[in-house]
Amino acid sequence: MFGFKLTCPECHEPITANTIKCPHCKKKVSQKYLKRYSNAISKFWFIILGCFLLFLIVPFLFYDLLGTTWVGIVILAGLPISFLIAYLATRATLKKI
């Protein structure tokens, strides 16, 4: 999903989230490792939703200051910016695994 592949910690080949043994190197994959990956992916969606909601709410708080055109631009820019922030945060989390 979005370039975040679950890989074996030993041979770095792709594996699935319910793998017990790596099909490539036959080493056991720890449940802690799989849990961290699934937590990182859930964090990705939580950050996207949170950031996007901020980009929906904040422009309306400053509606008088920004004007109608800028409110629309900020809201439209919110989705790609939210995705970028979530992607970078999740990538940093997965590098720690």
Rosetta silent file (secondary structure, phi, psi, omega in degrees, C-alpha in Angstrom):
SEQUENCE: MFGFKLTCPECHEPITANTIKCPHCKKKVSQKYLKRYSNAISKFWFIILGCFLLFLIVPFLFYDLLGTTWVGIVILAGLPISFLIAYLATRATLKKI
SCORE:     score description
SCORE:     0.000 S_00000001
   1 L     0.000  120.118  176.598    0.000    0.000    0.000 S_00000001
   2 L    53.911   32.710  177.453    1.459    3.338   -1.117 S_00000001
   3 L    86.815    1.118  178.921    4.937    1.843   -1.375 S_00000001
   4 L   -96.277   93.831 -179.441    4.956    0.387    2.137 S_00000001
   5 L   -97.487  139.077  174.600    5.768   -3.263    1.583 S_00000001
   6 L   -81.828  120.992 -178.238    6.091   -5.682    4.441 S_00000001
   7 E  -122.041  156.182  177.103    9.440   -7.406    4.024 S_00000001
   8 L   -64.722  134.004  179.337   11.240  -10.168    5.868 S_00000001
   9 L   -67.483  -18.806 -178.859   13.664   -8.708    8.433 S_00000001
  10 L   -90.983  -56.283 -173.655   16.315  -11.249    7.381 S_00000001
  11 L  -103.237   -7.698  177.931   16.242  -11.468    3.571 S_00000001
  12 L    62.288   26.793  173.089   14.149   -8.320    2.805 S_00000001
  13 L   -90.580  152.176 -179.508   11.842  -10.178    0.423 S_00000001
  14 E   -64.242  139.153  176.130    8.110   -9.288    0.442 S_00000001
  15 L  -134.617  169.278  177.353    5.897  -11.213    2.874 S_00000001
  16 L   -95.495  167.113 -176.262    2.245  -11.000    3.920 S_00000001
  17 L   -71.900  -17.202  179.637    0.954   -9.691    7.258 S_00000001
  18 L  -106.573   21.766 -179.412   -0.109  -13.171    8.419 S_00000001
  19 L   -75.621  137.864  173.966    3.201  -14.881    7.652 S_00000001
  20 L  -100.899  -43.904  176.273    4.756  -17.076   10.334 S_00000001
  21 E  -122.316  142.602  177.357    7.815  -18.146    8.327 S_00000001
  22 L   -67.758  129.333 -179.927    9.352  -16.309    5.415 S_00000001
  23 L   -71.001  -14.553 -177.334    8.683  -18.319    2.236 S_00000001
  24 L   -92.364  -53.330 -176.138   12.060  -17.260    0.813 S_00000001
  25 L  -103.864   -5.205  177.288   14.605  -17.772    3.605 S_00000001
  26 L    65.677   16.764  176.709   12.434  -19.991    5.888 S_00000001
  27 L   -84.625  150.777  178.766   13.281  -17.877    8.974 S_00000001
  28 E   -75.174  135.246  178.268   10.595  -17.250   11.581 S_00000001
  29 L  -100.133  125.394 -175.701    9.078  -13.755   11.464 S_00000001
  30 L   -70.782  146.599  178.702    8.309  -12.381   14.924 S_00000001
  31 H   -67.043  -29.330  177.785    4.772  -11.337   15.765 S_00000001
  32 H   -62.841  -41.771  178.764    6.185   -8.145   17.275 S_00000001
  33 H   -62.728  -45.039  179.600    7.613   -7.186   13.873 S_00000001
  34 H   -66.801  -37.516  178.890    4.262   -7.829   12.139 S_00000001
  35 H   -65.588  -41.150  178.673    2.383   -5.897   14.843 S_00000001
  36 H   -62.581  -38.832  178.355    4.668   -2.866   14.422 S_00000001
  37 H   -63.791  -47.726 -179.031    4.015   -2.880   10.689 S_00000001
  38 H   -65.742  -33.945  175.982    0.243   -2.989   11.109 S_00000001
  39 H   -66.156  -38.458  178.893    0.449   -0.202   13.729 S_00000001
  40 H   -65.442  -38.924  179.008    2.456    1.940   11.318 S_00000001
  41 H   -69.246  -39.351  176.913   -0.147    1.463    8.577 S_00000001
  42 H   -65.355  -36.614  177.848   -2.998    2.358   10.971 S_00000001
  43 H   -61.731  -37.757  178.539   -1.023    5.427   12.008 S_00000001
  44 H   -56.093  -50.580 -178.231   -0.843    6.395    8.324 S_00000001
  45 H   -68.431  -36.408  178.937   -4.652    6.493    7.996 S_00000001
  46 H   -64.315  -41.955  179.872   -5.082    8.250   11.345 S_00000001
  47 H   -68.556  -42.067  177.786   -2.648   11.014   10.330 S_00000001
  48 H   -58.757  -47.986 -178.250   -4.273   11.461    6.899 S_00000001
  49 H   -64.458  -45.461 -179.454   -7.708   11.809    8.455 S_00000001
  50 H   -61.991  -47.089  179.616   -6.510   14.139   11.224 S_00000001
  51 H   -64.351  -43.116 -178.606   -4.575   16.437    8.904 S_00000001
  52 H   -64.755  -39.130  176.712   -7.347   16.574    6.353 S_00000001
  53 H   -62.903  -37.635  175.425   -9.904   17.458    9.030 S_00000001
  54 H   -61.912  -41.789  179.083   -7.609   20.282   10.142 S_00000001
  55 H   -69.834  -18.234  174.529   -7.464   21.539    6.569 S_00000001
  56 H   -84.967  -35.854 -174.428  -11.267   21.465    6.484 S_00000001
  57 H   -85.414  -46.835 -173.719  -11.789   23.254    9.816 S_00000001
  58 H   -57.904  -43.697  179.786   -8.985   25.827    9.998 S_00000001
  59 H   -59.288  -33.283  179.830   -9.892   27.768    6.814 S_00000001
  60 H   -73.933  -24.671  174.973  -13.395   28.370    8.126 S_00000001
  61 H   -69.315  -31.950 -179.345  -11.986   29.760   11.369 S_00000001
  62 L  -107.910   28.603 -176.173  -10.072   32.340    9.330 S_00000001
  63 H   -56.478  -45.001 -178.780  -12.797   32.849    6.711 S_00000001
  64 H   -65.671  -35.072 -179.105  -12.959   36.625    7.206 S_00000001
  65 H   -75.811  -41.844 -174.823   -9.189   36.937    6.982 S_00000001
  66 H   -83.287  -38.684 -173.701   -8.662   34.624    3.983 S_00000001
  67 H    88.706  166.813 -173.220  -11.701   35.302    1.841 S_00000001
  68 H   -66.978  -37.944 -177.715  -13.675   32.755   -0.147 S_00000001
  69 H   -64.065  -47.020 -177.409  -11.049   32.035   -2.813 S_00000001
  70 H   -69.449  -31.799  176.898   -8.281   31.223   -0.350 S_00000001
  71 H   -61.297  -44.812  178.617  -10.552   29.060    1.791 S_00000001
  72 H   -63.454  -40.848  179.876  -11.253   26.871   -1.253 S_00000001
  73 H   -65.018  -43.690 -179.554   -7.583   26.687   -2.176 S_00000001
  74 H   -64.069  -40.886  179.129   -6.548   25.715    1.359 S_00000001
  75 H   -65.170  -44.207  179.135   -9.219   23.013    1.513 S_00000001
  76 H   -66.153  -34.994  178.460   -8.200   21.578   -1.882 S_00000001
  77 H   -73.252  -17.100 -176.468   -4.526   21.665   -0.916 S_00000001
  78 H   -62.520  -38.278 -177.420   -5.360   19.806    2.286 S_00000001
  79 H   -66.375  -51.971  178.965   -5.669   16.365    0.754 S_00000001
  80 H   -66.059  -34.731  178.839   -2.244   16.148   -0.934 S_00000001
  81 H   -67.966  -40.405  177.369   -0.537   17.842    2.014 S_00000001
  82 H   -61.774  -43.181  178.629   -2.245   15.441    4.437 S_00000001
  83 H   -62.049  -43.563  179.929   -1.136   12.493    2.322 S_00000001
  84 H   -62.627  -45.840  179.441    2.453   13.786    2.229 S_00000001
  85 H   -61.676  -45.247 -179.969    2.606   14.313    6.002 S_00000001
  86 H   -65.179  -40.250  179.544    1.152   10.843    6.662 S_00000001
  87 H   -62.068  -46.744 -178.682    3.494    9.231    4.129 S_00000001
  88 H   -65.986  -40.246  179.045    6.589   10.834    5.680 S_00000001
  89 H   -65.894  -42.385 -179.081    5.512    9.963    9.233 S_00000001
  90 H   -68.985  -39.854  178.172    4.752    6.343    8.321 S_00000001
  91 H   -61.756  -41.206  177.694    8.001    6.000    6.369 S_00000001
  92 H   -65.434  -38.180  178.749    9.938    7.264    9.399 S_00000001
  93 H   -66.158  -43.159 -178.031    8.081    4.799   11.633 S_00000001
  94 H   -70.284  -26.782  177.123    8.784    1.870    9.300 S_00000001
  95 H   -67.869  -26.712 -179.876   12.500    2.739    9.121 S_00000001
  96 H   -75.518  -19.420 -176.979   12.678    2.227   12.900 S_00000001
  97 L   -69.171    0.000    0.000   11.351   -1.342   12.592 S_00000001
